Each structure stands twice: as structure tokens, then as C-alpha cells.
Amino acid sequence: MPINTVSTQNTDLRIILNALYEPVLVLDFNRKILLLNRAAERLFGENLVGLDFVHAVRHPDILASIDKVLAGESRSEAVISLNTPTRATYRVSINRLDQTQSAGPGLAISFYDISLVLEAEQMRSDFVANVSHELRTPLTALTGGIETIKGVARDDPAARERFLEIMEREAARMNRLIDDLLSLSKIEFNAHIRPTETVDVKDLVEATIATLRNQIEGEHLEIVCSIPDTPCTIQGDADELTQVIYNLVENAIKYGKAGGVITVNVRKVEFSEVLLGPALVVEVEDQGEGIAPEHIPRLTERFYRVDSARSREKGGTGLGLAIVKHILNRHRSRLTITSELGKGSKFIVNIPVDDLDNPQ
Ligand SMILES: Nc1ncnc2c1ncn2[C@@H]1O[C@H](COP(=O)(O)OP(=O)(O)OP(=O)(O)O)[C@@H](O)[C@H]1O
Ligand SMILES: [Mg+2]
């Protein structure tokens, strides 16, 4: 069936190919483009029919794979990255068409975008590498402690005591890391299930601040709260939202300035710029050292810390804000962060509310 000459069949074929999501091209045995679907036109441009395939894609790997099929192989593959219209990686499949004539259609080429698969693979392997690294640090301290107690500190009770304390701290850190990883995976598992409990955010904020009061006083910080008198009910998961508030206030304590003030505000707004509708806004503000603008977009990534040594020294796992972000996603809520170096940071949570006047 010579596609280029039988135009009605050619049109039918194009209608069918246009329904495919993947870009598809049909070439003759001289590498000339006979037909391409709309997805291929979007990727490579229009008016390519009749031209050599290199006018669509000039990439040595794909040209070499086409040559193999032209030389007689039934199929071949190539993996190529293209920069237009946006950077993407494709698995390109080149198939010889089942016909013997040397004129007319010779091979079909289809492009599968595998960028998301590659990205997911990369994220998975980065995650495993990060977790291993995070576990290795306390594990090294534990192994070192055991060796010291068995060796040089064997007959030195004071040194033994000191090393046991270090080991206890490191074991606790491993425990915290595993707890955080498990809660992250639980939140991800439930990501698409909307929470159904009715919770009063006002109560959650007050209860969380009460549990952190010792820590606040220990760091010589003052906490100032501005919370409405009326209930602030929303549909949510009480434990998860408590964790959000806890992690934000805990950060304000850890990274705030000794002697400074932490401010926690809860208010209802008719129209949130972030959610484009009525919302409950929870703000946690500190007067700490602040965060440089280049770090702000990355703070909610797992294990991302501005100063790793400092975070670890304070027993941090670097997962606190990642947990916050995942919980807020599940609640269709958003976290925004503003900060000024040397002045402090403000973490703002916008939670959607259907009707401000009628608690849910
Ligand atoms: N209020 C804040 N002021 C300055 N830096 C902050 C503040 N909150 C977070 N950060 C920075 O963001 C990083 C990530 O915070 P996150 O809460 O995710 O982890 P962490 O506090 O290091 O550990 P974890 O919360 O697991 O104990 C911190 O290491 C810190 O560098
Ligand atoms: Mg934290």
C-alpha cells in the first residue's frame, strides 16, 4: 500500500494516527517522511512530509537505529533526549512494516515519553541513598561507642558513662528517623483520601503550644498567640494537623533567637490569595536568623537542611517540613514561607474553609 500515492487511505490512516497520544511517523525505505500524526507535528513541526527524517530529528542514535531497520532488521530502539518544546527523554521504537515492496512505507517510528519514569527512578534511588546516609551517621557513632567501651574505656567509669550517653542520643535519633519515615509513608499512602473528621484548629494550636512550653522556656523564648475566641472548625485529621503545628513551632524554637519572640496567629479570612477562597490561616513567626531566598523553595524536600551539621546537632532528621507539606497537600492546604536574613522567618498555612460562618 503506497501511502504517498493512495491519498484516501493515507487520510484514513492519519485520522487513526491522530487519535494516538504518542508521536508516530511513517518513513519509506529512503528515510523520507510519508506520514506523521498530529502529536509528531507538535513535537517536530509541520510541513515535514516528503522530507528526509533528519529534518524532524537530527540525533545520531536514532539515525543509527533507523539505518539498522533499513538494512533489514525487523525492529530497533533508541533512547534520546530532546530539548524542544521542553526537555524530555523518549524511548523511540522503530519497526519495519510488514511488506515486501521497496517503494512506499517501510518503517514506523513511535516516541514514548519516559521522562516521568526516569524521574521517579531517580527519586527512588536518591531517597534510598539519603536514608542510608542518614542512618549511617548515628550507626557509626554507636559502633564507635561500643568499641571504645569494650577497649580503652573498659576500666574508666566516667568515660563509659559519657559514651553511653552519646550512644543513647544516637539510638534516639535513629528511632526518630524511622518514626518520621513511617509517618511520611503513611501520609503518602493516604494522600488521595480526604480527611473526614471535624477538628477545631484553635484547640489543636493551644494543645500543641502547651506540649512545647518546656522547650520554649528552656530556650528563653517568649510565645505570643493571637487566636480567635470563636471555634475554627475545619474538615481534617487532628493528629496530622497537630503534627503540622508541632513541626512549625518546633522549628521556630530550634532556629529562633534566644530571648526572642515566637508569634502564632490563627485567623479566618474571607478570601485567601493563595487558595482563591475563604480560608483559615495559621502563621508561625520567629525572630531567628532567617533563611536565604535560594533555600526557601527547597525546604520541604526530604532531608533538605540549610545547615546540615547544625540541624543534626539539634537532633533533626530534615523531614519535618516534608511531612508538613504532605499533610497539607492531603488537606488541600498550602504552605508559604517568607523570610528575611537576620530578622526571622514566617511559615504561613492556608487551609480551605467551605463556609466561614457555619462551622463544618
Ligand atoms: N524557622 C526557621 N528558621 C530558619 N531555618 C529554618 C526554619 N525552619 C526550618 N528551617 C531550615 O529548614 C530545614 C528543614 O527543616 P525541617 O523541619 O524539615 O528539618 P529539621 O528541623 O532539620 O529536622 P526535623 O524537623 O526533622 O527535626 C532546617 O534544617 C533549617 O535549615
Ligand atoms: Mg524541623
Short mmCIF file of C-alpha atoms and ligand atoms in Angstrom, two decimals:
data_model
loop_
_atom_site.label_atom_id
_atom_site.label_comp_id
_atom_site.label_asym_id
_atom_site.label_seq_id
_atom_site.Cartn_x
_atom_site.Cartn_y
_atom_site.Cartn_z
CA MET A 1 0.00 0.00 0.00
CA PRO A 2 1.98 3.04 -1.18
CA ILE A 3 0.76 5.61 1.33
CA ASN A 4 2.08 8.60 -0.59
CA THR A 5 0.07 7.78 -3.68
CA VAL A 6 -3.19 6.37 -2.30
CA SER A 7 -4.37 9.56 -0.66
CA THR A 8 -7.75 8.39 0.72
CA GLN A 9 -6.10 5.55 2.59
CA ASN A 10 -3.45 7.98 3.64
CA THR A 11 -6.07 10.34 5.09
CA ASP A 12 -7.84 7.47 6.91
CA LEU A 13 -4.55 6.37 8.37
CA ARG A 14 -3.72 9.87 9.50
CA ILE A 15 -7.12 10.18 11.22
CA ILE A 16 -6.38 6.98 13.12
CA LEU A 17 -2.82 8.01 13.97
CA ASN A 18 -4.03 11.42 15.13
CA ALA A 19 -6.05 9.67 17.84
CA LEU A 20 -2.81 8.33 19.34
CA TYR A 21 -1.17 10.21 22.16
CA GLU A 22 2.35 9.19 21.10
CA PRO A 23 4.10 10.88 18.17
CA VAL A 24 4.23 8.49 15.21
CA LEU A 25 5.98 8.85 11.83
CA VAL A 26 5.97 6.58 8.79
CA LEU A 27 9.04 6.60 6.52
CA ASP A 28 9.82 5.00 3.20
CA PHE A 29 12.96 2.95 2.56
CA ASN A 30 14.87 6.10 1.66
CA ARG A 31 14.15 7.59 5.12
CA LYS A 32 11.67 10.01 3.56
CA ILE A 33 8.71 11.02 5.78
CA LEU A 34 5.44 9.80 4.26
CA LEU A 35 3.12 10.48 7.14
CA LEU A 36 3.18 11.87 10.66
CA ASN A 37 0.42 12.27 13.20
CA ARG A 38 -0.56 15.46 15.00
CA ALA A 39 1.44 14.57 18.12
CA ALA A 40 4.55 14.24 15.93
CA GLU A 41 3.79 17.59 14.25
CA ARG A 42 3.53 19.21 17.66
CA LEU A 43 6.93 17.85 18.57
CA PHE A 44 8.83 18.27 15.30
CA GLY A 45 6.90 20.91 13.35
CA GLU A 46 4.63 20.91 10.31
CA ASN A 47 5.33 20.52 6.56
CA LEU A 48 7.72 17.62 7.02
CA VAL A 49 6.02 15.20 4.61
CA GLY A 50 8.35 14.42 1.70
CA LEU A 51 11.50 15.43 3.61
CA ASP A 52 14.29 13.25 4.94
CA PHE A 53 13.75 12.20 8.59
CA VAL A 54 16.79 14.26 9.69
CA HIS A 55 14.63 17.35 9.20
CA ALA A 56 12.47 16.10 12.09
CA VAL A 57 15.16 14.80 14.44
CA ARG A 58 18.88 15.17 13.92
CA HIS A 59 20.13 12.76 16.53
CA PRO A 60 22.90 10.21 15.77
CA ASP A 61 21.44 7.42 17.96
CA ILE A 62 18.02 7.45 16.35
CA LEU A 63 19.51 7.75 12.84
CA ALA A 64 21.75 4.73 13.54
CA SER A 65 18.72 2.73 14.75
CA ILE A 66 16.76 3.66 11.63
CA ASP A 67 19.70 2.54 9.47
CA LYS A 68 19.62 -0.88 11.17
CA VAL A 69 15.98 -1.37 10.17
CA LEU A 70 16.66 -0.05 6.67
CA ALA A 71 19.45 -2.63 6.45
CA GLY A 72 17.00 -5.45 7.19
CA GLU A 73 16.42 -5.76 10.96
CA SER A 74 12.76 -6.04 11.93
CA ARG A 75 12.94 -3.53 14.79
CA SER A 76 15.31 -1.41 16.82
CA GLU A 77 15.16 1.07 19.67
CA ALA A 78 16.89 4.22 20.82
CA VAL A 79 16.63 6.38 23.91
CA ILE A 80 17.07 10.05 23.18
CA SER A 81 16.64 13.34 24.98
CA LEU A 82 15.15 16.33 23.19
CA ASN A 83 15.15 19.91 24.40
CA THR A 84 12.13 21.16 22.49
CA PRO A 85 9.43 22.10 23.32
CA THR A 86 10.59 21.15 26.86
CA ARG A 87 13.35 18.80 27.88
CA ALA A 88 12.13 15.21 27.74
CA THR A 89 13.55 11.73 27.24
CA TYR A 90 11.91 9.36 24.76
CA ARG A 91 12.16 5.65 24.11
CA VAL A 92 11.95 5.51 20.34
CA SER A 93 10.72 2.34 18.73
CA ILE A 94 11.46 1.76 15.03
CA ASN A 95 9.52 -1.07 13.39
CA ARG A 96 9.87 -2.41 9.87
CA LEU A 97 6.49 -2.62 8.20
CA ASP A 98 5.33 -5.99 7.07
CA GLN A 99 5.53 -5.57 3.32
CA THR A 100 7.97 -6.55 0.64
CA GLN A 101 7.84 -3.70 -1.88
CA SER A 102 10.82 -1.41 -1.77
CA ALA A 103 8.65 1.61 -2.64
CA GLY A 104 6.09 3.09 -0.25
CA PRO A 105 6.02 2.80 3.55
CA GLY A 106 9.00 0.99 5.00
CA LEU A 107 9.03 1.67 8.71
CA ALA A 108 7.02 3.24 11.52
CA ILE A 109 8.63 5.21 14.32
CA SER A 110 6.90 5.90 17.63
CA PHE A 111 8.07 8.02 20.56
CA TYR A 112 7.24 7.19 24.20
CA ASP A 113 7.96 9.90 26.74
CA ILE A 114 9.74 8.14 29.62
CA SER A 115 10.80 11.31 31.49
CA LEU A 116 8.41 10.71 34.42
CA VAL A 117 9.51 7.10 34.80
CA LEU A 118 13.17 8.16 34.82
CA GLU A 119 12.42 10.93 37.30
CA ALA A 120 10.61 8.51 39.63
CA GLU A 121 13.53 6.04 39.38
CA GLN A 122 15.97 8.83 40.16
CA MET A 123 13.90 9.98 43.15
CA ARG A 124 13.69 6.46 44.48
CA SER A 125 17.42 5.90 44.24
CA ASP A 126 18.19 9.34 45.75
CA PHE A 127 15.81 8.53 48.59
CA VAL A 128 17.47 5.21 49.36
CA ALA A 129 20.90 6.88 49.23
CA ASN A 130 19.71 9.64 51.59
CA VAL A 131 18.12 7.26 54.08
CA SER A 132 21.25 5.08 54.11
CA HIS A 133 23.41 8.12 54.68
CA GLU A 134 21.17 9.42 57.47
CA LEU A 135 21.19 6.03 59.22
CA ARG A 136 24.91 5.53 58.79
CA THR A 137 25.83 8.67 60.78
CA PRO A 138 24.24 7.52 64.10
CA LEU A 139 25.22 3.92 63.41
CA THR A 140 28.87 4.94 63.08
CA ALA A 141 28.63 6.74 66.42
CA LEU A 142 27.05 3.66 68.02
CA THR A 143 29.69 1.28 66.66
CA GLY A 144 32.44 3.67 67.72
CA GLY A 145 30.91 3.86 71.22
CA ILE A 146 30.74 0.07 71.59
CA GLU A 147 34.38 -0.29 70.52
CA THR A 148 35.51 2.39 72.96
CA ILE A 149 33.60 0.87 75.88
CA LYS A 150 35.00 -2.57 75.11
CA GLY A 151 38.51 -1.13 74.65
CA VAL A 152 40.10 1.98 76.10
CA ALA A 153 37.14 2.95 78.33
CA ARG A 154 36.70 -0.55 79.76
CA ASP A 155 38.08 0.44 83.19
CA ASP A 156 37.10 4.10 83.11
CA PRO A 157 33.55 4.52 84.50
CA ALA A 158 33.37 8.25 83.68
CA ALA A 159 34.32 7.71 80.02
CA ARG A 160 31.93 4.75 79.80
CA GLU A 161 29.12 6.91 81.11
CA ARG A 162 29.94 9.62 78.57
CA PHE A 163 29.94 7.17 75.68
CA LEU A 164 26.72 5.53 76.83
CA GLU A 165 25.06 8.94 76.80
CA ILE A 166 26.26 9.58 73.23
CA MET A 167 25.02 6.13 72.20
CA GLU A 168 21.64 6.75 73.81
CA ARG A 169 21.31 10.03 71.91
CA GLU A 170 22.27 8.44 68.59
CA ALA A 171 19.90 5.50 69.12
CA ALA A 172 17.12 8.00 69.83
CA ARG A 173 17.98 9.80 66.60
CA MET A 174 17.68 6.55 64.62
CA ASN A 175 14.35 5.95 66.29
CA ARG A 176 13.13 9.43 65.35
CA LEU A 177 14.30 8.99 61.78
CA ILE A 178 12.40 5.73 61.43
CA ASP A 179 9.28 7.24 63.05
CA ASP A 180 9.43 10.18 60.63
CA LEU A 181 9.93 7.91 57.61
CA LEU A 182 7.00 5.76 58.66
CA SER A 183 4.72 8.73 59.22
CA LEU A 184 5.75 10.15 55.83
CA SER A 185 4.92 6.89 54.09
CA LYS A 186 1.58 6.63 55.95
CA ILE A 187 0.65 10.17 54.88
CA GLU A 188 1.64 9.39 51.28
CA PHE A 189 -0.40 6.19 51.37
CA ASN A 190 -3.48 8.20 52.40
CA ALA A 191 -2.66 11.13 50.10
CA HIS A 192 -5.79 10.73 47.97
CA ILE A 193 -8.21 10.04 50.79
CA ARG A 194 -9.80 13.25 52.05
CA PRO A 195 -9.83 13.52 55.86
CA THR A 196 -13.37 13.44 57.25
CA GLU A 197 -13.03 14.36 60.95
CA THR A 198 -14.25 17.74 62.13
CA VAL A 199 -11.44 19.43 64.05
CA ASP A 200 -11.08 22.75 65.80
CA VAL A 201 -7.72 24.21 64.78
CA LYS A 202 -7.88 26.61 67.72
CA ASP A 203 -7.84 23.65 70.18
CA LEU A 204 -5.03 21.94 68.28
CA VAL A 205 -2.85 25.06 68.34
CA GLU A 206 -3.44 25.61 72.06
CA ALA A 207 -2.76 21.97 72.95
CA THR A 208 0.42 21.85 70.82
CA ILE A 209 1.83 25.02 72.33
CA ALA A 210 1.14 23.59 75.80
CA THR A 211 3.19 20.47 75.00
CA LEU A 212 6.09 22.61 73.72
CA ARG A 213 6.05 25.09 76.61
CA ASN A 214 9.01 23.49 78.44
CA GLN A 215 11.13 23.63 75.30
CA ILE A 216 10.10 27.27 74.72
CA GLU A 217 11.08 28.24 78.25
CA GLY A 218 14.28 26.19 78.01
CA GLU A 219 15.40 28.32 75.06
CA HIS A 220 14.38 31.53 76.88
CA LEU A 221 11.84 32.34 74.22
CA GLU A 222 8.54 34.08 74.62
CA ILE A 223 5.47 32.92 72.72
CA VAL A 224 2.68 35.31 71.77
CA CYS A 225 -0.55 33.86 70.37
CA SER A 226 -3.44 35.54 68.68
CA ILE A 227 -6.28 33.06 68.32
CA PRO A 228 -9.98 33.86 67.68
CA ASP A 229 -12.46 33.32 70.52
CA THR A 230 -14.86 31.50 68.25
CA PRO A 231 -14.28 27.90 67.10
CA CYS A 232 -12.14 27.40 63.98
CA THR A 233 -13.55 24.13 62.72
CA ILE A 234 -12.45 22.51 59.51
CA GLN A 235 -12.58 19.06 57.98
CA GLY A 236 -9.25 17.43 58.72
CA ASP A 237 -7.18 14.85 60.51
CA ALA A 238 -6.48 16.01 64.08
CA ASP A 239 -3.23 14.04 64.53
CA GLU A 240 -1.84 15.18 61.20
CA LEU A 241 -2.73 18.84 61.72
CA THR A 242 -1.24 18.69 65.22
CA GLN A 243 1.96 17.43 63.62
CA VAL A 244 1.97 20.39 61.20
CA ILE A 245 1.68 22.90 64.04
CA TYR A 246 4.17 20.99 66.18
CA ASN A 247 6.81 20.85 63.44
CA LEU A 248 6.45 24.56 62.62
CA VAL A 249 6.57 25.74 66.24
CA GLU A 250 9.43 23.32 66.98
CA ASN A 251 11.40 24.82 64.09
CA ALA A 252 10.66 28.32 65.40
CA ILE A 253 12.09 27.21 68.75
CA LYS A 254 15.14 25.48 67.23
CA TYR A 255 16.01 28.19 64.73
CA GLY A 256 14.66 31.17 66.67
CA LYS A 257 16.86 33.61 68.54
CA ALA A 258 17.39 33.03 72.26
CA GLY A 259 15.42 35.66 74.15
CA GLY A 260 13.29 36.35 71.08
CA VAL A 261 9.56 36.09 70.48
CA ILE A 262 7.64 33.43 68.58
CA THR A 263 4.28 34.61 67.29
CA VAL A 264 1.45 32.22 66.45
CA ASN A 265 -1.59 33.71 64.73
CA VAL A 266 -4.79 31.93 63.76
CA ARG A 267 -7.34 33.88 61.75
CA LYS A 268 -10.20 33.38 59.36
CA VAL A 269 -10.07 35.20 56.03
CA GLU A 270 -12.92 35.75 53.56
CA PHE A 271 -10.56 35.46 50.61
CA SER A 272 -7.14 33.85 50.65
CA GLU A 273 -4.88 34.96 47.77
CA VAL A 274 -3.21 31.56 47.92
CA LEU A 275 -6.35 29.41 47.79
CA LEU A 276 -8.61 31.89 45.99
CA GLY A 277 -11.39 31.37 48.51
CA PRO A 278 -12.24 31.53 52.23
CA ALA A 279 -9.55 30.07 54.46
CA LEU A 280 -8.24 29.53 57.92
CA VAL A 281 -4.73 30.94 58.17
CA VAL A 282 -2.18 29.76 60.73
CA GLU A 283 1.07 31.74 60.92
CA VAL A 284 4.17 30.82 62.90
CA GLU A 285 6.77 33.56 63.00
CA ASP A 286 10.18 33.68 64.66
CA GLN A 287 12.92 36.25 65.09
CA GLY A 288 15.74 33.85 64.25
CA GLU A 289 18.49 34.15 61.68
CA GLY A 290 16.15 33.76 58.72
CA ILE A 291 16.60 31.74 55.54
CA ALA A 292 18.35 32.90 52.34
CA PRO A 293 15.91 33.08 49.36
CA GLU A 294 17.69 30.34 47.36
CA HIS A 295 16.94 27.78 50.10
CA ILE A 296 13.26 28.59 50.58
CA PRO A 297 11.81 26.63 47.63
CA ARG A 298 13.78 23.53 48.68
CA LEU A 299 12.98 23.43 52.42
CA THR A 300 10.11 20.96 52.03
CA GLU A 301 12.30 18.43 50.18
CA ARG A 302 13.11 15.35 52.22
CA PHE A 303 16.38 15.71 54.15
CA TYR A 304 17.00 19.24 52.87
CA ARG A 305 18.67 21.39 55.51
CA VAL A 306 20.27 24.80 55.22
CA ASP A 307 22.99 23.82 57.67
CA SER A 308 23.14 20.02 57.99
CA ALA A 309 25.62 19.94 60.85
CA ARG A 310 23.52 22.35 62.90
CA SER A 311 20.26 20.52 62.22
CA ARG A 312 21.84 17.16 63.16
CA GLU A 313 23.39 18.63 66.27
CA LYS A 314 19.87 19.64 67.32
CA GLY A 315 18.68 16.09 66.65
CA GLY A 316 16.85 17.00 63.43
CA THR A 317 16.11 14.46 60.71
CA GLY A 318 15.44 17.03 57.98
CA LEU A 319 12.00 15.51 57.41
CA GLY A 320 9.87 17.92 59.46
CA LEU A 321 8.84 20.25 56.64
CA ALA A 322 8.47 17.40 54.11
CA ILE A 323 5.91 15.88 56.50
CA VAL A 324 4.20 19.30 56.82
CA LYS A 325 3.93 19.64 53.04
CA HIS A 326 2.50 16.15 52.52
CA ILE A 327 -0.08 16.59 55.28
CA LEU A 328 -1.12 19.96 53.86
CA ASN A 329 -1.45 18.51 50.35
CA ARG A 330 -3.82 15.89 51.73
CA HIS A 331 -5.84 18.73 53.29
CA ARG A 332 -5.80 20.73 50.01
CA SER A 333 -3.90 23.33 52.01
CA ARG A 334 -0.77 25.32 51.21
CA LEU A 335 2.40 26.34 52.99
CA THR A 336 4.09 29.60 52.10
CA ILE A 337 7.36 30.77 53.60
CA THR A 338 8.67 34.30 53.84
CA SER A 339 11.94 35.19 55.47
CA GLU A 340 14.46 37.93 55.85
CA LEU A 341 18.05 37.12 56.74
CA GLY A 342 18.91 38.36 60.21
CA LYS A 343 15.28 39.21 61.01
CA GLY A 344 13.36 35.96 61.09
CA SER A 345 11.00 33.68 59.19
CA LYS A 346 7.28 33.26 58.83
CA PHE A 347 5.59 29.98 57.90
CA ILE A 348 2.01 30.51 56.72
CA VAL A 349 -0.54 27.72 56.37
CA ASN A 350 -3.73 28.33 54.37
CA ILE A 351 -6.47 25.75 54.98
CA PRO A 352 -9.60 25.94 52.81
CA VAL A 353 -12.91 26.52 54.60
CA ASP A 354 -16.20 26.00 52.79
CA ASP A 355 -18.24 28.39 54.86
CA LEU A 356 -16.62 30.69 57.39
CA ASP A 357 -19.80 31.41 59.35
CA ASN A 358 -21.09 27.87 59.61
CA PRO A 359 -18.56 25.59 61.22
CA GLN A 360 -18.39 22.21 59.45
N1 LIG B 1 12.06 28.77 61.38
C1 LIG B 1 13.17 28.51 60.70
N2 LIG B 1 14.20 29.41 60.63
C2 LIG B 1 15.32 29.15 59.94
N3 LIG B 1 15.53 27.98 59.26
C3 LIG B 1 14.56 27.07 59.28
C4 LIG B 1 13.34 27.26 60.00
N4 LIG B 1 12.56 26.18 59.82
C5 LIG B 1 13.27 25.33 59.03
N5 LIG B 1 14.47 25.85 58.72
C6 LIG B 1 15.50 25.25 57.86
O1 LIG B 1 14.87 24.25 57.08
C7 LIG B 1 15.50 22.98 57.26
C8 LIG B 1 14.48 21.88 57.13
O2 LIG B 1 13.56 21.95 58.21
P1 LIG B 1 12.87 20.60 58.70
O3 LIG B 1 11.92 20.95 59.79
O4 LIG B 1 12.35 19.90 57.51
O5 LIG B 1 14.08 19.73 59.25
P2 LIG B 1 14.90 19.84 60.61
O6 LIG B 1 14.28 20.86 61.51
O7 LIG B 1 16.33 19.99 60.24
O8 LIG B 1 14.72 18.41 61.25
P3 LIG B 1 13.39 17.80 61.92
O9 LIG B 1 12.27 18.75 61.72
O10 LIG B 1 13.18 16.52 61.23
O11 LIG B 1 13.73 17.62 63.36
C9 LIG B 1 16.17 23.07 58.62
O12 LIG B 1 17.27 22.20 58.70
C10 LIG B 1 16.59 24.53 58.66
O13 LIG B 1 17.82 24.69 57.96
MG MG B 2 12.11 20.66 61.88
#
